[in-house]
mmCIF file of N, CA and C in Angstrom:
data_model
loop_
_atom_site.group_PDB
_atom_site.id
_atom_site.type_symbol
_atom_site.label_atom_id
_atom_site.label_comp_id
_atom_site.label_asym_id
_atom_site.label_seq_id
_atom_site.Cartn_x
_atom_site.Cartn_y
_atom_site.Cartn_z
ATOM 1 N N UNK A 1 154.339 50.065 106.022
ATOM 2 C CA UNK A 1 154.906 49.240 104.993
ATOM 3 C C UNK A 1 153.836 49.693 104.549
ATOM 4 N N UNK A 2 154.378 49.740 102.879
ATOM 5 C CA UNK A 2 154.032 50.333 101.770
ATOM 6 C C UNK A 2 154.744 49.895 100.436
ATOM 7 N N UNK A 3 154.261 48.736 99.391
ATOM 8 C CA UNK A 3 154.653 48.491 98.578
ATOM 9 C C UNK A 3 154.461 48.268 97.373
ATOM 10 N N UNK A 4 155.312 49.469 96.464
ATOM 11 C CA UNK A 4 155.028 50.005 94.743
ATOM 12 C C UNK A 4 155.518 49.000 93.737
ATOM 13 N N UNK A 5 154.065 48.255 92.531
ATOM 14 C CA UNK A 5 155.295 47.423 91.475
ATOM 15 C C UNK A 5 154.320 48.518 90.501
ATOM 16 N N UNK A 6 154.837 48.058 89.314
ATOM 17 C CA UNK A 6 154.940 49.080 88.244
ATOM 18 C C UNK A 6 155.242 47.212 87.918
ATOM 19 N N UNK A 7 154.470 47.982 86.133
ATOM 20 C CA UNK A 7 154.246 47.367 85.142
ATOM 21 C C UNK A 7 153.419 48.316 83.963
ATOM 22 N N UNK A 8 153.594 47.734 83.126
ATOM 23 C CA UNK A 8 153.266 47.914 81.625
ATOM 24 C C UNK A 8 154.550 49.145 80.823
ATOM 25 N N UNK A 9 155.803 48.756 80.910
ATOM 26 C CA UNK A 9 157.376 49.067 80.208
ATOM 27 C C UNK A 9 157.167 48.294 79.118
ATOM 28 N N UNK A 10 157.520 49.103 78.081
ATOM 29 C CA UNK A 10 158.026 48.964 77.384
ATOM 30 C C UNK A 10 158.917 48.986 75.858
ATOM 31 N N UNK A 11 158.169 48.580 74.487
ATOM 32 C CA UNK A 11 159.650 49.273 73.302
ATOM 33 C C UNK A 11 157.838 49.771 72.577
ATOM 34 N N UNK A 12 158.375 51.005 72.399
ATOM 35 C CA UNK A 12 157.745 51.654 71.833
ATOM 36 C C UNK A 12 158.116 52.550 70.357
ATOM 37 N N UNK A 13 156.898 52.821 69.355
ATOM 38 C CA UNK A 13 157.699 53.409 68.869
ATOM 39 C C UNK A 13 157.194 55.362 68.557
ATOM 40 N N UNK A 14 158.326 56.201 68.436
ATOM 41 C CA UNK A 14 157.475 57.239 68.649
ATOM 42 C C UNK A 14 156.033 57.260 68.110
ATOM 43 N N UNK A 15 155.126 58.682 68.923
ATOM 44 C CA UNK A 15 154.212 58.642 67.857
ATOM 45 C C UNK A 15 152.888 57.981 68.736
ATOM 46 N N UNK A 16 153.616 57.057 69.618
ATOM 47 C CA UNK A 16 153.084 55.707 70.164
ATOM 48 C C UNK A 16 152.456 56.258 71.953
ATOM 49 N N UNK A 17 151.959 54.916 72.422
ATOM 50 C CA UNK A 17 150.744 55.148 73.336
ATOM 51 C C UNK A 17 151.597 53.979 73.955
ATOM 52 N N UNK A 18 151.744 54.176 75.682
ATOM 53 C CA UNK A 18 152.132 53.153 77.272
ATOM 54 C C UNK A 18 151.197 53.932 77.643
ATOM 55 N N UNK A 19 150.641 53.133 79.039
ATOM 56 C CA UNK A 19 150.077 53.075 79.788
ATOM 57 C C UNK A 19 150.788 51.730 80.746
ATOM 58 N N UNK A 20 150.998 52.790 81.897
ATOM 59 C CA UNK A 20 151.595 51.998 83.426
ATOM 60 C C UNK A 20 150.870 52.462 84.470
ATOM 61 N N UNK A 21 151.171 50.923 84.675
ATOM 62 C CA UNK A 21 150.117 51.185 86.100
ATOM 63 C C UNK A 21 151.485 50.978 87.371
ATOM 64 N N UNK A 22 151.051 51.365 88.437
ATOM 65 C CA UNK A 22 151.927 50.836 90.012
ATOM 66 C C UNK A 22 150.395 50.350 90.689
ATOM 67 N N UNK A 23 150.131 49.205 91.504
ATOM 68 C CA UNK A 23 149.762 49.148 92.213
ATOM 69 C C UNK A 23 150.458 48.981 93.888
ATOM 70 N N UNK A 24 149.705 49.811 94.466
ATOM 71 C CA UNK A 24 150.213 50.092 95.870
ATOM 72 C C UNK A 24 149.628 48.788 96.893
ATOM 73 N N UNK A 25 150.898 48.456 97.808
ATOM 74 C CA UNK A 25 150.331 48.163 98.864
ATOM 75 C C UNK A 25 149.031 48.727 99.859
ATOM 76 N N UNK A 26 148.691 48.645 100.639
ATOM 77 C CA UNK A 26 148.401 49.298 102.099
ATOM 78 C C UNK A 26 147.036 49.431 101.957
ATOM 79 N N UNK A 27 146.709 49.503 103.583
ATOM 80 C CA UNK A 27 145.449 49.829 104.046
ATOM 81 C C UNK A 27 144.277 50.778 103.630
ATOM 82 N N UNK A 28 146.220 52.516 103.144
ATOM 83 C CA UNK A 28 144.773 53.281 103.398
ATOM 84 C C UNK A 28 145.416 54.300 102.271
ATOM 85 N N UNK A 29 145.243 53.655 100.914
ATOM 86 C CA UNK A 29 146.177 53.941 99.739
ATOM 87 C C UNK A 29 145.263 54.893 98.899
ATOM 88 N N UNK A 30 144.117 54.909 99.624
ATOM 89 C CA UNK A 30 142.777 56.608 98.846
ATOM 90 C C UNK A 30 143.447 57.444 99.619
ATOM 91 N N UNK A 31 144.607 57.625 100.491
ATOM 92 C CA UNK A 31 144.735 58.389 101.445
ATOM 93 C C UNK A 31 146.823 59.239 100.808
ATOM 94 N N UNK A 32 147.271 58.064 100.097
ATOM 95 C CA UNK A 32 148.048 58.373 99.746
ATOM 96 C C UNK A 32 148.034 59.492 97.964
ATOM 97 N N UNK A 33 149.265 60.069 98.425
ATOM 98 C CA UNK A 33 150.000 60.950 97.612
ATOM 99 C C UNK A 33 150.634 60.379 96.656
ATOM 100 N N UNK A 34 150.901 60.761 94.996
ATOM 101 C CA UNK A 34 150.729 58.949 94.571
ATOM 102 C C UNK A 34 151.522 60.547 93.545
ATOM 103 N N UNK A 35 152.512 59.523 92.770
ATOM 104 C CA UNK A 35 154.145 60.434 91.735
ATOM 105 C C UNK A 35 154.636 59.449 91.338
ATOM 106 N N UNK A 36 155.209 59.814 90.501
ATOM 107 C CA UNK A 36 155.698 59.966 88.406
ATOM 108 C C UNK A 36 157.002 60.062 88.360
ATOM 109 N N UNK A 37 158.365 58.935 88.697
ATOM 110 C CA UNK A 37 159.690 59.968 88.046
ATOM 111 C C UNK A 37 160.024 58.869 87.084
ATOM 112 N N UNK A 38 161.255 59.596 86.576
ATOM 113 C CA UNK A 38 162.080 58.632 85.014
ATOM 114 C C UNK A 38 163.606 59.472 85.250
ATOM 115 N N UNK A 39 163.720 58.368 84.896
ATOM 116 C CA UNK A 39 165.330 57.903 85.697
ATOM 117 C C UNK A 39 165.786 57.856 84.336
ATOM 118 N N UNK A 40 166.527 58.364 82.640
ATOM 119 C CA UNK A 40 167.577 58.594 81.450
ATOM 120 C C UNK A 40 168.416 57.960 81.814
ATOM 121 N N UNK A 41 169.417 56.886 81.051
ATOM 122 C CA UNK A 41 170.618 56.960 81.670
ATOM 123 C C UNK A 41 171.443 58.591 81.252
ATOM 124 N N UNK A 42 172.890 58.616 82.047
ATOM 125 C CA UNK A 42 172.960 59.278 83.068
ATOM 126 C C UNK A 42 172.704 60.590 82.992
ATOM 127 N N UNK A 43 171.354 60.429 83.415
ATOM 128 C CA UNK A 43 170.627 61.908 83.574
ATOM 129 C C UNK A 43 169.543 61.633 85.148
ATOM 130 N N UNK A 44 169.962 62.800 85.955
ATOM 131 C CA UNK A 44 169.802 62.751 87.503
ATOM 132 C C UNK A 44 167.366 62.381 86.719
ATOM 133 N N UNK A 45 167.028 61.572 87.903
ATOM 134 C CA UNK A 45 165.894 62.023 88.420
ATOM 135 C C UNK A 45 165.244 62.628 87.962
ATOM 136 N N UNK A 46 164.000 62.633 87.288
ATOM 137 C CA UNK A 46 163.708 63.690 87.614
ATOM 138 C C UNK A 46 161.912 63.526 87.424
ATOM 139 N N UNK A 47 161.152 64.618 87.472
ATOM 140 C CA UNK A 47 160.107 64.935 88.262
ATOM 141 C C UNK A 47 158.914 64.438 86.732
ATOM 142 N N UNK A 48 158.027 63.788 87.266
ATOM 143 C CA UNK A 48 156.973 63.245 85.702
ATOM 144 C C UNK A 48 155.883 64.085 86.398
ATOM 145 N N UNK A 49 154.511 63.415 86.714
ATOM 146 C CA UNK A 49 153.391 63.985 86.986
ATOM 147 C C UNK A 49 153.589 63.967 88.320
ATOM 148 N N UNK A 50 152.086 64.240 89.532
ATOM 149 C CA UNK A 50 151.736 63.802 90.688
ATOM 150 C C UNK A 50 150.041 63.879 90.622
ATOM 151 N N UNK A 51 149.932 63.385 91.226
ATOM 152 C CA UNK A 51 148.294 63.726 91.998
ATOM 153 C C UNK A 51 148.083 63.135 93.296
ATOM 154 N N UNK A 52 147.417 64.353 93.790
ATOM 155 C CA UNK A 52 147.212 63.997 95.707
ATOM 156 C C UNK A 52 145.974 62.838 95.566
ATOM 157 N N UNK A 53 145.294 62.449 97.168
ATOM 158 C CA UNK A 53 144.880 62.100 97.533
ATOM 159 C C UNK A 53 143.110 61.978 97.079
ATOM 160 N N UNK A 54 142.780 63.038 97.004
ATOM 161 C CA UNK A 54 141.409 63.194 97.553
ATOM 162 C C UNK A 54 140.704 63.222 95.727
ATOM 163 N N UNK A 55 141.476 64.366 95.229
ATOM 164 C CA UNK A 55 140.965 64.928 94.100
ATOM 165 C C UNK A 55 141.582 64.295 92.799
ATOM 166 N N UNK A 56 141.023 63.567 91.809
ATOM 167 C CA UNK A 56 142.282 63.404 90.839
ATOM 168 C C UNK A 56 142.237 64.116 89.212
ATOM 169 N N UNK A 57 141.594 65.050 90.025
ATOM 170 C CA UNK A 57 141.602 66.415 88.954
ATOM 171 C C UNK A 57 142.931 67.537 89.474
ATOM 172 N N UNK A 58 143.263 66.767 90.313
ATOM 173 C CA UNK A 58 144.376 67.928 91.762
ATOM 174 C C UNK A 58 145.964 67.551 90.764
ATOM 175 N N UNK A 59 146.296 67.456 89.792
ATOM 176 C CA UNK A 59 147.537 67.042 89.123
ATOM 177 C C UNK A 59 148.210 68.543 88.477
ATOM 178 N N UNK A 60 149.526 67.977 88.773
ATOM 179 C CA UNK A 60 150.552 68.346 88.452
ATOM 180 C C UNK A 60 151.525 67.606 87.340
ATOM 181 N N UNK A 61 151.909 68.767 85.957
ATOM 182 C CA UNK A 61 152.947 67.571 85.023
ATOM 183 C C UNK A 61 154.579 68.846 85.054
ATOM 184 N N UNK A 62 155.404 67.654 84.568
ATOM 185 C CA UNK A 62 156.507 68.300 84.387
ATOM 186 C C UNK A 62 156.280 68.989 82.833
ATOM 187 N N UNK A 63 156.664 70.188 82.487
ATOM 188 C CA UNK A 63 156.587 70.619 81.518
ATOM 189 C C UNK A 63 157.084 69.946 80.541
ATOM 190 N N UNK A 64 157.718 68.586 80.109
ATOM 191 C CA UNK A 64 158.161 68.006 78.977
ATOM 192 C C UNK A 64 156.940 67.138 78.924
ATOM 193 N N UNK A 65 156.458 67.087 79.390
ATOM 194 C CA UNK A 65 155.460 66.079 79.290
ATOM 195 C C UNK A 65 153.843 66.323 78.837
ATOM 196 N N UNK A 66 153.745 67.374 79.380
ATOM 197 C CA UNK A 66 152.127 68.729 79.572
ATOM 198 C C UNK A 66 151.701 68.020 78.349
ATOM 199 N N UNK A 67 150.233 67.813 78.464
ATOM 200 C CA UNK A 67 149.654 67.642 76.990
ATOM 201 C C UNK A 67 149.920 66.645 77.094
ATOM 202 N N UNK A 68 151.068 65.598 77.398
ATOM 203 C CA UNK A 68 150.749 64.452 76.614
ATOM 204 C C UNK A 68 151.183 62.996 77.632
ATOM 205 N N UNK A 69 151.354 63.459 79.146
ATOM 206 C CA UNK A 69 150.972 62.171 79.616
ATOM 207 C C UNK A 69 149.825 62.700 80.625
ATOM 208 N N UNK A 70 148.840 61.818 80.991
ATOM 209 C CA UNK A 70 147.971 62.098 82.359
ATOM 210 C C UNK A 70 148.119 60.666 83.445
ATOM 211 N N UNK A 71 148.421 61.577 84.581
ATOM 212 C CA UNK A 71 148.536 60.705 85.430
ATOM 213 C C UNK A 71 146.768 60.418 86.320
ATOM 214 N N UNK A 72 146.250 58.874 86.706
ATOM 215 C CA UNK A 72 145.234 59.064 87.114
ATOM 216 C C UNK A 72 145.429 58.050 88.542
ATOM 217 N N UNK A 73 143.911 58.013 89.386
ATOM 218 C CA UNK A 73 144.550 56.608 90.280
ATOM 219 C C UNK A 73 142.698 56.028 90.311
ATOM 220 N N UNK A 74 142.629 54.847 90.639
ATOM 221 C CA UNK A 74 141.478 53.865 90.776
ATOM 222 C C UNK A 74 141.921 53.678 92.264
ATOM 223 N N UNK A 75 141.655 54.213 93.459
ATOM 224 C CA UNK A 75 142.029 54.159 94.708
ATOM 225 C C UNK A 75 141.395 52.882 95.301
ATOM 226 N N UNK A 76 139.997 51.670 94.871
ATOM 227 C CA UNK A 76 139.439 51.069 95.034
ATOM 228 C C UNK A 76 141.179 49.702 94.015
ATOM 229 N N UNK A 77 141.439 49.937 93.243
ATOM 230 C CA UNK A 77 141.884 49.117 93.452
ATOM 231 C C UNK A 77 143.358 49.263 92.896
ATOM 232 N N UNK A 78 143.829 50.147 94.570
ATOM 233 C CA UNK A 78 145.278 50.746 95.029
ATOM 234 C C UNK A 78 145.808 51.227 94.080
ATOM 235 N N UNK A 79 145.593 51.526 92.765
ATOM 236 C CA UNK A 79 146.269 51.584 91.089
ATOM 237 C C UNK A 79 146.419 53.183 90.693
ATOM 238 N N UNK A 80 147.315 53.673 90.667
ATOM 239 C CA UNK A 80 147.665 55.172 89.649
ATOM 240 C C UNK A 80 148.335 54.400 88.061
ATOM 241 N N UNK A 81 147.733 54.986 87.377
ATOM 242 C CA UNK A 81 148.240 55.661 86.300
ATOM 243 C C UNK A 81 149.162 55.970 85.853
ATOM 244 N N UNK A 82 150.124 56.414 84.622
ATOM 245 C CA UNK A 82 150.398 56.932 84.187
ATOM 246 C C UNK A 82 150.400 56.707 82.337
ATOM 247 N N UNK A 83 149.372 57.770 82.096
ATOM 248 C CA UNK A 83 149.058 57.643 80.205
ATOM 249 C C UNK A 83 150.005 58.674 79.456
ATOM 250 N N UNK A 84 150.566 57.610 79.194
ATOM 251 C CA UNK A 84 151.608 58.220 78.059
ATOM 252 C C UNK A 84 151.113 58.496 76.435
ATOM 253 N N UNK A 85 151.094 59.465 75.734
ATOM 254 C CA UNK A 85 150.679 59.497 74.525
ATOM 255 C C UNK A 85 151.649 60.591 74.070
ATOM 256 N N UNK A 86 151.943 59.618 72.297
ATOM 257 C CA UNK A 86 152.741 61.029 71.778
ATOM 258 C C UNK A 86 153.649 60.934 72.048
ATOM 259 N N UNK A 87 154.327 59.088 72.841
ATOM 260 C CA UNK A 87 155.776 59.367 72.499
ATOM 261 C C UNK A 87 156.418 59.840 71.628
ATOM 262 N N UNK A 88 157.989 60.841 72.300
ATOM 263 C CA UNK A 88 159.430 60.388 71.910
ATOM 264 C C UNK A 88 160.509 59.658 72.662
ATOM 265 N N UNK A 89 161.522 60.026 71.843
ATOM 266 C CA UNK A 89 162.359 59.078 72.137
ATOM 267 C C UNK A 89 163.277 59.936 73.554
ATOM 268 N N UNK A 90 163.286 61.025 73.116
ATOM 269 C CA UNK A 90 163.556 61.834 74.992
ATOM 270 C C UNK A 90 162.814 61.617 75.738
ATOM 271 N N UNK A 91 161.650 60.432 76.320
ATOM 272 C CA UNK A 91 161.364 59.699 76.502
ATOM 273 C C UNK A 91 161.626 58.999 77.346
ATOM 274 N N UNK A 92 162.025 58.353 76.115
ATOM 275 C CA UNK A 92 163.436 56.870 76.742
ATOM 276 C C UNK A 92 164.050 57.439 78.487
ATOM 277 N N UNK A 93 163.357 56.186 79.478
ATOM 278 C CA UNK A 93 163.632 56.463 80.759
ATOM 279 C C UNK A 93 163.657 55.023 81.795
ATOM 280 N N UNK A 94 164.015 54.798 82.395
ATOM 281 C CA UNK A 94 163.430 54.230 83.990
ATOM 282 C C UNK A 94 162.598 55.098 83.787
ATOM 283 N N UNK A 95 161.442 54.539 84.294
ATOM 284 C CA UNK A 95 160.048 55.298 84.976
ATOM 285 C C UNK A 95 159.330 54.521 86.418
ATOM 286 N N UNK A 96 159.344 55.134 87.176
ATOM 287 C CA UNK A 96 159.031 54.410 88.848
ATOM 288 C C UNK A 96 157.816 55.597 89.508
ATOM 289 N N UNK A 97 156.962 54.652 90.615
ATOM 290 C CA UNK A 97 156.275 55.069 90.771
ATOM 291 C C UNK A 97 156.447 55.569 92.970
ATOM 292 N N UNK A 98 155.929 56.268 92.581
ATOM 293 C CA UNK A 98 156.084 57.275 94.206
ATOM 294 C C UNK A 98 155.156 57.218 94.838
ATOM 295 N N UNK A 99 154.734 57.116 96.555
ATOM 296 C CA UNK A 99 153.536 57.231 97.500
ATOM 297 C C UNK A 99 154.339 57.785 98.704
ATOM 298 N N UNK A 100 153.626 59.080 99.150
ATOM 299 C CA UNK A 100 153.935 59.705 100.032
ATOM 300 C C UNK A 100 152.258 59.380 101.051
ATOM 301 N N UNK A 101 152.682 59.478 102.185
ATOM 302 C CA UNK A 101 151.213 58.660 103.076
ATOM 303 C C UNK A 101 150.963 59.689 103.319
ATOM 304 N N UNK A 102 151.382 60.657 103.699
ATOM 305 C CA UNK A 102 150.191 61.995 103.896
ATOM 306 C C UNK A 102 149.046 62.823 103.623
ATOM 307 N N UNK A 103 148.908 63.081 103.476
ATOM 308 C CA UNK A 103 148.032 63.924 103.179
ATOM 309 C C UNK A 103 148.206 65.539 102.554
ATOM 310 N N UNK A 104 147.891 65.525 101.603
ATOM 311 C CA UNK A 104 148.548 67.072 100.594
ATOM 312 C C UNK A 104 147.199 67.590 100.159
ATOM 313 N N UNK A 105 147.519 69.159 100.387
ATOM 314 C CA UNK A 105 147.284 70.496 99.482
ATOM 315 C C UNK A 105 146.870 69.974 97.991
ATOM 316 N N UNK A 106 148.593 69.014 97.710
ATOM 317 C CA UNK A 106 149.037 69.882 96.423
ATOM 318 C C UNK A 106 149.810 68.995 96.255
ATOM 319 N N UNK A 107 149.886 68.734 95.147
ATOM 320 C CA UNK A 107 150.728 67.062 94.577
ATOM 321 C C UNK A 107 152.335 67.417 94.900
ATOM 322 N N UNK A 108 152.987 66.547 94.987
ATOM 323 C CA UNK A 108 154.220 66.737 95.841
ATOM 324 C C UNK A 108 155.618 66.283 94.105
ATOM 325 N N UNK A 109 156.121 67.179 93.887
ATOM 326 C CA UNK A 109 157.329 67.186 92.721
ATOM 327 C C UNK A 109 158.407 66.520 93.003
ATOM 328 N N UNK A 110 158.807 66.987 93.872
ATOM 329 C CA UNK A 110 159.922 66.739 94.484
ATOM 330 C C UNK A 110 160.111 65.188 94.723
ATOM 331 N N UNK A 111 161.085 64.963 93.981
ATOM 332 C CA UNK A 111 161.978 63.020 95.222
ATOM 333 C C UNK A 111 161.655 62.978 96.946
ATOM 334 N N UNK A 112 162.021 64.216 97.377
ATOM 335 C CA UNK A 112 162.678 64.430 99.095
ATOM 336 C C UNK A 112 160.790 64.282 99.583
ATOM 337 N N UNK A 113 160.038 64.724 98.490
ATOM 338 C CA UNK A 113 158.395 64.462 99.556
ATOM 339 C C UNK A 113 158.055 63.534 99.597
ATOM 340 N N UNK A 114 158.285 62.110 98.144
ATOM 341 C CA UNK A 114 158.233 61.075 98.613
ATOM 342 C C UNK A 114 158.966 60.322 99.639
ATOM 343 N N UNK A 115 158.033 59.379 100.858
ATOM 344 C CA UNK A 115 157.883 57.551 101.309
ATOM 345 C C UNK A 115 159.005 56.511 101.090
ATOM 346 N N UNK A 116 157.713 56.204 99.785
ATOM 347 C CA UNK A 116 158.227 54.485 98.800
ATOM 348 C C UNK A 116 158.823 54.601 97.631
ATOM 349 N N UNK A 117 158.772 53.812 96.998
ATOM 350 C CA UNK A 117 158.821 54.011 95.479
ATOM 351 C C UNK A 117 158.831 52.608 94.990
ATOM 352 N N UNK A 118 158.426 52.543 93.723
ATOM 353 C CA UNK A 118 158.740 51.414 92.801
ATOM 354 C C UNK A 118 159.839 51.109 92.931
ATOM 355 N N UNK A 119 160.514 49.277 92.130
ATOM 356 C CA UNK A 119 161.185 49.211 91.381
ATOM 357 C C UNK A 119 161.658 48.978 89.889
ATOM 358 N N UNK A 120 160.659 51.099 89.021
ATOM 359 C CA UNK A 120 160.728 51.190 88.491
ATOM 360 C C UNK A 120 160.708 50.519 87.090
ATOM 361 N N UNK A 121 160.577 50.539 85.650
ATOM 362 C CA UNK A 121 159.981 49.970 84.360
ATOM 363 C C UNK A 121 160.448 50.524 82.911
ATOM 364 N N UNK A 122 160.874 50.156 82.758
ATOM 365 C CA UNK A 122 162.039 50.408 81.745
ATOM 366 C C UNK A 122 160.620 50.990 80.314
ATOM 367 N N UNK A 123 160.861 52.244 80.031
ATOM 368 C CA UNK A 123 160.062 52.353 78.459
ATOM 369 C C UNK A 123 161.180 52.796 77.906
ATOM 370 N N UNK A 124 161.451 52.771 76.543
ATOM 371 C CA UNK A 124 162.371 52.833 75.904
ATOM 372 C C UNK A 124 161.098 53.248 73.752
ATOM 373 N N UNK A 125 161.636 54.837 73.700
ATOM 374 C CA UNK A 125 160.891 54.730 72.341
ATOM 375 C C UNK A 125 161.756 54.905 71.384
ATOM 376 N N UNK A 126 161.447 54.668 69.810
ATOM 377 C CA UNK A 126 162.319 54.285 69.091
ATOM 378 C C UNK A 126 161.789 55.164 67.988
ATOM 379 N N UNK A 127 162.316 55.736 67.213
ATOM 380 C CA UNK A 127 162.482 56.018 66.528
ATOM 381 C C UNK A 127 162.601 56.269 65.088
#
């Protein structure tokens, strides 16, 4: 049983920054593979970023956010973050964190690869 609680969403002007947080329950968070997805109105949920459990530098990003967003994790706090810089109106979406409990050699970039999901947090970027 894993519960994910997201926070940090809000309204921000284009070019600004937000940091999303996802706090996870569970006894073995350090072994979780974590990811971020987003879903804009009328669109499919899409991959944003992911990180494996054991190497904070082993990450993957959607091309649309590469160079602007950074996923990181603090295993001591059972928390994964998504730092979003240089935000654009097209980044407006509900952002979801996700967890997969198995050890992985590579980040998981598909929805089907995750076992648990947070409730989502709204990010709105205006120009």
